[in-house]
Short mmCIF file of C-alpha atoms in Angstrom, two decimals:
data_model
loop_
_atom_site.label_atom_id
_atom_site.label_comp_id
_atom_site.label_asym_id
_atom_site.label_seq_id
_atom_site.Cartn_x
_atom_site.Cartn_y
_atom_site.Cartn_z
CA MET A 1 214.59 112.59 241.62
CA MET A 2 211.03 112.48 241.21
CA GLU A 3 211.63 112.40 237.56
CA GLY A 4 212.37 109.31 237.87
CA TYR A 5 209.35 107.83 240.12
CA LYS A 6 207.41 109.46 237.56
CA ILE A 7 208.64 107.36 235.42
CA ALA A 8 208.97 104.24 237.33
CA LEU A 9 206.17 103.90 237.99
CA LEU A 10 204.61 104.76 234.58
CA LEU A 11 206.58 101.81 233.75
CA GLY A 12 205.04 99.38 236.59
CA LEU A 13 201.17 100.92 235.56
CA PHE A 14 201.59 99.57 231.92
CA PHE A 15 203.36 96.14 232.26
CA TYR A 16 200.11 95.89 234.97
CA VAL A 17 198.02 96.43 232.21
CA ILE A 18 199.57 94.94 230.04
CA SER A 19 199.70 91.27 229.15
CA SER A 20 201.44 88.79 230.67
CA SER A 21 203.70 88.54 227.58
CA ALA A 22 205.85 91.99 228.91
CA GLN A 23 206.69 94.72 225.55
CA HIS A 24 208.88 96.88 225.98
CA VAL A 25 206.93 101.05 226.62
CA SER A 26 207.79 104.28 226.79
CA VAL A 27 207.16 106.70 229.23
CA ASP A 28 206.22 108.53 225.53
CA CYS A 29 202.92 106.57 225.63
CA MET A 30 201.14 109.56 227.64
CA MET A 31 201.84 112.36 225.48
CA VAL A 32 200.53 110.25 223.03
CA TYR A 33 197.98 110.49 225.19
CA LYS A 34 197.48 113.52 226.27
CA GLU A 35 197.05 115.03 222.59
CA GLY A 36 194.58 112.28 221.39
CA GLY A 37 193.23 109.92 223.86
CA ALA A 38 192.23 106.58 224.18
CA PRO A 39 191.61 106.29 220.53
CA ALA A 40 195.52 107.68 220.23
CA VAL A 41 196.86 105.17 222.56
CA PHE A 42 195.33 102.42 221.13
CA ASN A 43 196.35 102.49 217.33
CA SER A 44 200.27 104.58 218.56
CA PRO A 45 203.17 101.72 217.89
CA ASN A 46 204.79 104.49 221.43
CA CYS A 47 202.49 102.48 222.53
CA PRO A 48 201.82 98.83 224.28
CA GLN A 49 199.58 95.42 223.30
CA TRP A 50 195.98 97.27 225.83
CA VAL A 51 193.95 94.32 226.92
CA PHE A 52 191.69 94.79 228.64
CA PRO A 53 188.27 92.78 230.42
CA ALA A 54 186.37 90.90 227.59
CA LYS A 55 183.19 93.07 226.58
CA SER A 56 179.96 91.95 227.12
CA SER A 57 179.71 88.37 225.61
CA GLN A 58 176.76 86.69 228.08
CA ASN A 59 173.72 87.31 229.72
CA HIS A 60 174.81 87.19 233.54
CA LEU A 61 170.60 86.32 235.09
CA GLU A 62 172.22 86.99 238.65
CA LYS A 63 173.94 90.47 237.62
CA CYS A 64 173.18 92.19 234.29
CA GLN A 65 170.44 91.21 231.95
CA PHE A 66 169.87 91.93 228.51
CA ALA A 67 167.02 91.73 225.42
CA THR A 68 166.93 93.54 222.49
CA LEU A 69 164.15 92.95 219.22
CA GLN A 70 164.65 94.85 216.54
CA GLY A 71 159.48 95.06 215.81
CA ARG A 72 158.36 96.88 213.25
CA ARG A 73 161.45 98.04 212.47
CA LYS A 74 163.04 97.46 209.47
CA TYR A 75 166.37 97.86 210.06
CA GLN A 76 168.54 97.00 214.13
CA GLU A 77 169.99 99.50 214.93
CA ASP A 78 169.54 98.90 218.93
CA ARG A 79 173.40 97.64 220.65
CA MET A 80 174.36 97.40 224.13
CA THR A 81 176.89 96.72 226.31
CA CYS A 82 177.27 94.92 229.66
CA ASN A 83 179.84 93.37 231.64
CA PRO A 84 178.70 93.16 235.78
CA ALA A 85 182.30 92.34 237.11
CA MET A 86 185.35 94.99 234.85
CA LYS A 87 188.79 94.54 237.01
CA ILE A 88 189.97 98.09 237.01
CA PRO A 89 193.93 98.69 238.82
CA PHE A 90 194.24 101.48 240.34
CA LEU A 91 196.74 102.60 242.77
CA GLY A 92 195.44 104.38 245.90
CA SER A 93 197.82 105.40 249.39
CA GLU A 94 198.05 100.80 250.18
CA GLY A 95 199.29 100.27 246.08
CA TRP A 96 197.67 98.19 243.69
CA VAL A 97 194.29 97.23 243.70
CA ASP A 98 192.03 96.27 240.60
CA VAL A 99 188.55 97.71 242.02
CA GLU A 100 185.87 95.84 240.48
CA VAL A 101 182.97 97.77 238.69
CA SER A 102 180.46 97.65 236.83
CA VAL A 103 179.63 98.03 233.47
CA ALA A 104 176.22 98.83 231.20
CA GLY A 105 175.63 101.39 227.88
CA MET A 106 172.75 101.77 225.35
CA PHE A 107 172.79 103.02 222.71
CA ASP A 108 170.24 104.03 221.02
CA GLY A 109 171.11 104.61 217.13
CA HIS A 110 169.10 106.43 213.87
CA LEU A 111 170.18 107.26 210.60
CA GLY A 112 172.36 104.24 210.02
CA LYS A 113 173.93 101.27 213.46
CA GLU A 114 177.60 102.68 212.34
CA ALA A 115 177.09 105.39 215.13
CA SER A 116 175.95 102.53 217.78
CA GLU A 117 177.66 100.04 217.18
CA LEU A 118 180.90 101.24 217.20
CA ALA A 119 180.24 102.86 221.26
CA SER A 120 179.03 99.88 222.06
CA LYS A 121 182.60 98.29 220.72
CA LYS A 122 184.71 100.67 221.95
CA PHE A 123 183.53 102.23 225.38
CA LEU A 124 184.32 99.39 228.46
CA GLU A 125 188.37 98.85 226.83
CA TYR A 126 188.56 103.32 226.24
CA LEU A 127 186.08 103.75 229.69
CA SER A 128 189.56 101.12 231.26
CA LEU A 129 192.52 102.44 229.76
CA HIS A 130 190.88 106.53 231.21
CA VAL A 131 190.52 104.69 234.29
CA VAL A 132 194.54 103.76 233.86
CA PHE A 133 195.99 107.41 232.30
CA ILE A 134 194.16 109.15 234.76
CA ASN A 135 195.07 107.42 237.72
CA TYR A 136 199.11 107.37 236.18
CA GLU A 137 199.25 110.96 236.33
CA ARG A 138 197.49 112.18 239.38
CA ALA A 139 200.17 109.27 241.68
CA SER A 140 202.34 111.27 239.20
CA HIS A 141 201.79 114.45 241.01
CA GLN A 142 202.35 113.31 245.23
CA LYS A 143 204.25 111.37 247.01
CA PRO A 144 205.85 108.30 246.21
CA SER A 145 203.67 105.29 248.05
CA SER A 146 203.53 101.45 248.49
CA VAL A 147 203.62 99.64 245.74
CA GLU A 148 202.61 96.41 247.48
CA SER A 149 199.09 95.77 247.02
CA SER A 150 196.53 94.71 249.77
CA GLY A 151 193.78 93.42 247.86
CA SER A 152 190.50 96.89 248.54
CA ILE A 153 190.19 100.13 248.37
CA ALA A 154 191.79 102.36 252.03
CA PRO A 155 188.67 104.93 252.89
CA THR A 156 191.16 107.68 252.55
CA ASP A 157 191.23 106.20 248.63
CA ASP A 158 187.38 106.35 247.57
CA ILE A 159 187.21 110.30 247.11
CA SER A 160 189.74 109.80 244.34
CA PHE A 161 188.15 106.62 242.60
CA TYR A 162 184.78 108.25 242.29
CA ALA A 163 186.83 111.91 241.02
CA ILE A 164 188.54 109.33 238.45
CA LEU A 165 185.67 107.15 236.85
CA LYS A 166 183.52 109.82 236.88
CA GLU A 167 187.29 111.89 234.92
CA ALA A 168 187.03 108.45 232.96
CA LEU A 169 183.07 108.33 231.58
CA TRP A 170 182.94 111.58 230.45
CA LYS A 171 186.12 111.55 227.73
CA THR A 172 185.01 108.26 226.74
CA PHE A 173 181.78 109.87 225.87
CA GLU A 174 183.87 112.15 224.17
CA ASN A 175 185.77 110.01 222.37
CA ILE A 176 183.89 107.65 221.48
CA ASP A 177 182.15 110.74 219.77
CA THR A 178 184.87 112.33 218.21
CA GLU A 179 186.50 109.69 216.84
CA PHE A 180 183.25 108.43 215.11
CA CYS A 181 182.63 111.98 214.03
CA GLN A 182 186.03 111.93 212.22
CA LYS A 183 185.21 108.40 211.02
CA ALA A 184 182.32 109.42 209.79
CA LEU A 185 184.53 112.13 207.19
CA ARG A 186 185.22 109.69 205.80
CA ALA A 187 183.63 107.41 204.53
CA GLY A 188 179.87 109.28 204.28
CA TYR A 189 177.93 108.85 207.26
CA ASN A 190 175.22 111.01 208.96
CA SER A 191 173.95 108.05 212.01
CA GLY A 192 174.77 109.14 215.26
CA THR A 193 172.80 107.60 218.65
CA THR A 194 172.38 108.05 221.89
CA GLY A 195 174.36 107.35 224.68
CA THR A 196 172.98 106.21 228.42
CA VAL A 197 176.00 104.34 230.46
CA ALA A 198 175.60 104.06 234.08
CA LEU A 199 178.94 102.88 236.56
CA LEU A 200 178.65 100.63 240.11
CA VAL A 201 180.75 99.25 241.84
CA ASN A 202 181.18 99.59 246.25
CA GLY A 203 177.61 100.36 246.26
CA LYS A 204 177.43 103.37 244.84
CA LEU A 205 176.06 104.36 241.83
CA LEU A 206 177.03 106.18 238.27
CA VAL A 207 175.02 108.00 234.40
CA GLY A 208 176.49 109.76 232.29
CA TYR A 209 174.00 110.44 228.87
CA VAL A 210 173.10 112.11 226.06
CA GLY A 211 170.41 111.40 223.92
CA ASP A 212 167.32 109.92 225.89
CA SER A 213 167.31 106.89 225.72
CA LYS A 214 166.47 106.39 229.75
CA ALA A 215 167.71 105.22 232.24
CA VAL A 216 165.56 103.96 235.65
CA LEU A 217 166.20 103.26 239.80
CA TYR A 218 162.87 100.68 240.92
CA SER A 219 162.35 100.24 244.50
CA ARG A 220 160.42 97.38 246.00
CA GLU A 221 157.56 99.59 247.52
CA VAL A 222 157.24 99.74 250.66
CA HIS A 223 153.54 100.33 252.52
CA ASP A 224 153.27 101.90 256.41
CA ASP A 225 150.65 100.17 258.67
CA GLU A 226 147.42 100.87 257.97
CA GLY A 227 149.20 99.96 254.34
CA ASN A 228 149.44 102.93 252.59
CA LEU A 229 151.79 103.26 249.54
CA GLU A 230 154.98 105.47 251.00
CA GLY A 231 156.54 107.16 248.16
CA SER A 232 157.07 106.29 244.62
CA CYS A 233 158.36 102.11 243.28
CA ALA A 234 160.65 104.29 240.25
CA GLU A 235 162.91 107.36 239.66
CA GLU A 236 163.00 108.76 236.80
CA LEU A 237 167.87 109.17 236.96
CA THR A 238 167.96 111.22 233.51
CA ARG A 239 166.41 113.99 231.41
CA ASP A 240 165.76 113.34 228.20
CA HIS A 241 168.11 115.72 225.53
CA HIS A 242 165.06 117.32 223.80
CA PRO A 243 165.15 120.80 221.80
CA ASP A 244 162.07 121.25 223.20
CA ARG A 245 163.39 121.28 227.27
CA GLU A 246 164.22 124.72 227.96
CA ASP A 247 168.50 124.16 228.33
CA GLU A 248 168.32 122.40 225.82
CA ARG A 249 166.08 125.51 222.95
CA ALA A 250 169.33 127.81 224.35
CA ARG A 251 172.52 126.38 222.96
CA ILE A 252 170.80 125.98 220.08
CA GLU A 253 169.84 129.18 219.17
CA ALA A 254 173.23 130.43 220.76
CA SER A 255 174.22 128.61 217.96
CA GLY A 256 172.98 129.46 214.74
CA GLY A 257 169.49 127.03 214.66
CA PHE A 258 166.41 126.93 215.96
CA VAL A 259 164.17 124.31 217.22
CA ARG A 260 160.45 123.71 215.58
CA LEU A 261 157.82 121.08 215.89
CA VAL A 262 157.43 119.08 213.14
CA ASP A 263 155.17 116.35 214.95
CA VAL A 264 158.00 116.63 217.55
CA HIS A 265 160.02 119.18 218.53
CA ARG A 266 162.92 119.65 215.74
CA VAL A 267 166.94 121.15 215.39
CA ILE A 268 166.55 122.99 212.00
CA GLY A 269 163.43 121.29 211.85
CA MET A 270 164.85 117.46 211.32
CA MET A 271 166.58 116.44 214.40
CA ALA A 272 164.56 115.14 217.92
CA LEU A 273 167.16 114.56 220.15
CA SER A 274 169.41 117.93 220.76
CA ARG A 275 172.73 115.85 222.05
CA SER A 276 174.45 112.37 221.05
CA ILE A 277 177.14 110.73 219.76
CA GLY A 278 177.55 110.92 215.88
CA ASP A 279 175.22 112.56 214.65
CA ILE A 280 178.21 115.30 212.87
CA HIS A 281 176.50 117.73 210.16
CA MET A 282 174.16 118.43 212.99
CA LYS A 283 176.99 120.17 215.92
CA SER A 284 176.98 123.40 213.94
CA TYR A 285 173.28 124.13 215.32
CA GLY A 286 174.55 122.77 218.70
CA VAL A 287 174.26 119.18 219.18
CA ILE A 288 176.55 118.03 221.13
CA ALA A 289 178.28 114.80 222.62
CA GLU A 290 178.87 115.89 225.96
CA PRO A 291 177.12 113.54 228.66
CA GLU A 292 174.96 115.49 231.42
CA MET A 293 175.92 112.87 234.79
CA ILE A 294 173.72 111.72 238.19
CA GLY A 295 175.66 110.50 240.79
CA TRP A 296 177.66 109.75 242.56
CA ARG A 297 174.66 108.72 244.39
CA ASN A 298 174.93 105.32 247.60
CA LEU A 299 172.39 103.25 246.48
CA THR A 300 170.06 101.43 249.30
CA SER A 301 168.76 98.31 250.47
CA LYS A 302 165.46 98.90 249.16
CA ASN A 303 166.37 99.65 245.75
CA SER A 304 165.97 96.91 243.97
CA TYR A 305 167.04 97.39 239.79
CA LEU A 306 168.03 99.29 237.75
CA VAL A 307 166.44 99.52 234.35
CA ILE A 308 168.16 101.19 230.90
CA ALA A 309 166.45 101.29 227.88
CA SER A 310 166.25 102.67 224.66
CA ASP A 311 163.18 105.26 223.69
CA GLY A 312 160.76 103.03 222.44
CA ILE A 313 160.37 100.75 225.60
CA PHE A 314 158.74 104.38 226.63
CA GLU A 315 156.81 104.29 223.59
CA SER A 316 153.86 101.60 225.10
CA LEU A 317 155.19 101.61 228.72
CA THR A 318 155.09 103.64 231.25
CA ILE A 319 158.17 103.58 233.69
CA THR A 320 154.96 102.04 236.06
CA ASN A 321 155.05 99.39 233.79
CA ILE A 322 158.02 97.99 234.63
CA CYS A 323 157.85 98.09 237.90
CA HIS A 324 155.00 95.91 237.09
CA ILE A 325 156.39 93.63 235.30
CA LEU A 326 160.04 93.42 237.80
CA HIS A 327 158.25 92.86 241.11
CA GLU A 328 154.98 91.37 240.13
CA THR A 329 155.75 88.52 237.65
CA SER A 330 158.30 85.35 237.74
CA ALA A 331 157.95 83.90 234.41
CA PRO A 332 156.05 85.14 231.68
CA ASP A 333 153.24 83.42 232.99
CA ASP A 334 152.01 85.77 235.49
CA VAL A 335 152.94 89.16 233.03
CA PRO A 336 149.85 90.58 232.89
CA GLU A 337 147.31 89.83 230.18
CA MET A 338 148.02 92.80 228.66
CA PHE A 339 150.95 91.91 228.23
CA THR A 340 151.05 89.25 226.84
CA SER A 341 149.78 88.14 223.22
CA ALA A 342 150.82 84.48 221.85
CA ALA A 343 152.76 86.34 218.95
CA SER A 344 156.06 87.90 221.03
CA THR A 345 155.70 85.52 224.38
CA PRO A 346 159.12 85.18 224.99
CA THR A 347 160.24 81.76 225.38
CA SER A 348 162.24 82.45 228.66
CA SER A 349 161.48 84.29 231.65
CA THR A 350 164.59 87.29 232.38
CA LEU A 351 163.26 90.78 233.59
CA ALA A 352 164.83 91.90 230.30
CA GLU A 353 163.27 89.70 227.91
CA LEU A 354 159.69 90.62 229.77
CA ILE A 355 160.18 94.97 229.11
CA VAL A 356 160.43 94.06 225.47
CA HIS A 357 157.85 91.58 224.27
CA ALA A 358 155.16 93.66 226.58
CA ALA A 359 156.32 96.80 225.14
CA TYR A 360 156.07 95.38 221.72
CA ASP A 361 152.72 93.48 222.89
CA MET A 362 151.78 97.15 223.35
CA GLY A 363 152.49 98.67 220.16
CA SER A 364 155.80 100.30 219.92
CA ASN A 365 157.08 100.85 216.29
CA ASP A 366 160.61 101.44 217.19
CA ASN A 367 162.94 99.19 218.34
CA LEU A 368 163.49 97.82 221.33
CA SER A 369 166.46 97.12 224.28
CA ALA A 370 167.13 96.59 227.71
CA ILE A 371 169.18 95.44 230.47
CA VAL A 372 167.97 95.05 233.63
CA ILE A 373 170.49 94.42 236.60
CA PRO A 374 169.48 93.45 239.40
CA LEU A 375 170.79 94.99 242.91
CA GLU A 376 170.40 93.75 246.12
CA SER A 377 173.74 92.07 246.10
CA LEU A 378 175.20 95.36 245.18
CA THR A 379 172.67 97.78 247.72
CA SER A 380 173.99 99.20 250.99
CA SER A 381 171.51 99.06 253.66
CA THR A 382 170.04 102.35 254.73
#
């Protein structure tokens, strides 16, 4: 009886997320997923044609701004993805609902664009697929419940949904790395990429990352009755994965690698990152793609912006510089004079563009990319 329920649930799940042109779906697809994850599902004849929400394409000025500049480098290896309103199906106690999740990711490539390109193109669809399959795996071990959509998540489902999203984010990093490394072996690629990805849903924030692309949470400055500043306007959520970090160095040395100072600390004197997607030639020395996870955390009405940026931004700007740009400017003419030049002043006034061009003006030599997510519409009151 229970086995029949599991099969029915699986079929119902698949037909919910695939396109309206119904296709036969075999339960063998679950076995495909268990053996090879999201890449195997997308490539298997045992699985249907999956259709997920569109990837990022346009700047959503109210919900997700992004900007990039090749800068003084010969090549542009930064890639980004941002979908401020992904609809992800979730089966809770009240049945099927579409939960809106904002997803933004920064991928700063090195030694080629191949790794950052693959990650930015596939991250969203892999994340969605993992949520669906993890949801099924958990639901198939529970008692049958109604499958009528209620249009919202019941409070008792919250913990389950957030746990599923966190596990899905973890597995997506893992799958992207595995798929790219297999491709790198065949094609002879040496490239790799950072990855910093944020999920925002129902006023909560989760960040997973490898490498040194930063996620910074900004808040409007609050002053006491005497005009004194209360607290900082910025909180750096990520800690760069550099090999001189004590915990990172310990793993590298335990794997048979070593850390050497060559202008900066580098794994075996070569690589300045201790975690990344790709970099297949560095795996045996302790460089991993396992993401560090920050969250879930509740956003408040004081939180104003989430900024995710490649390390080129912070080569010339501090997080405090960016705080001033976010909270003191509304148009290019309002940018502090030290951040502007005739050569790079942007023609439009998105905050992401202002940050990118300010970093260029201040002398950064790297590729420059930034995502700015205004939080006013996403935060809950304190």
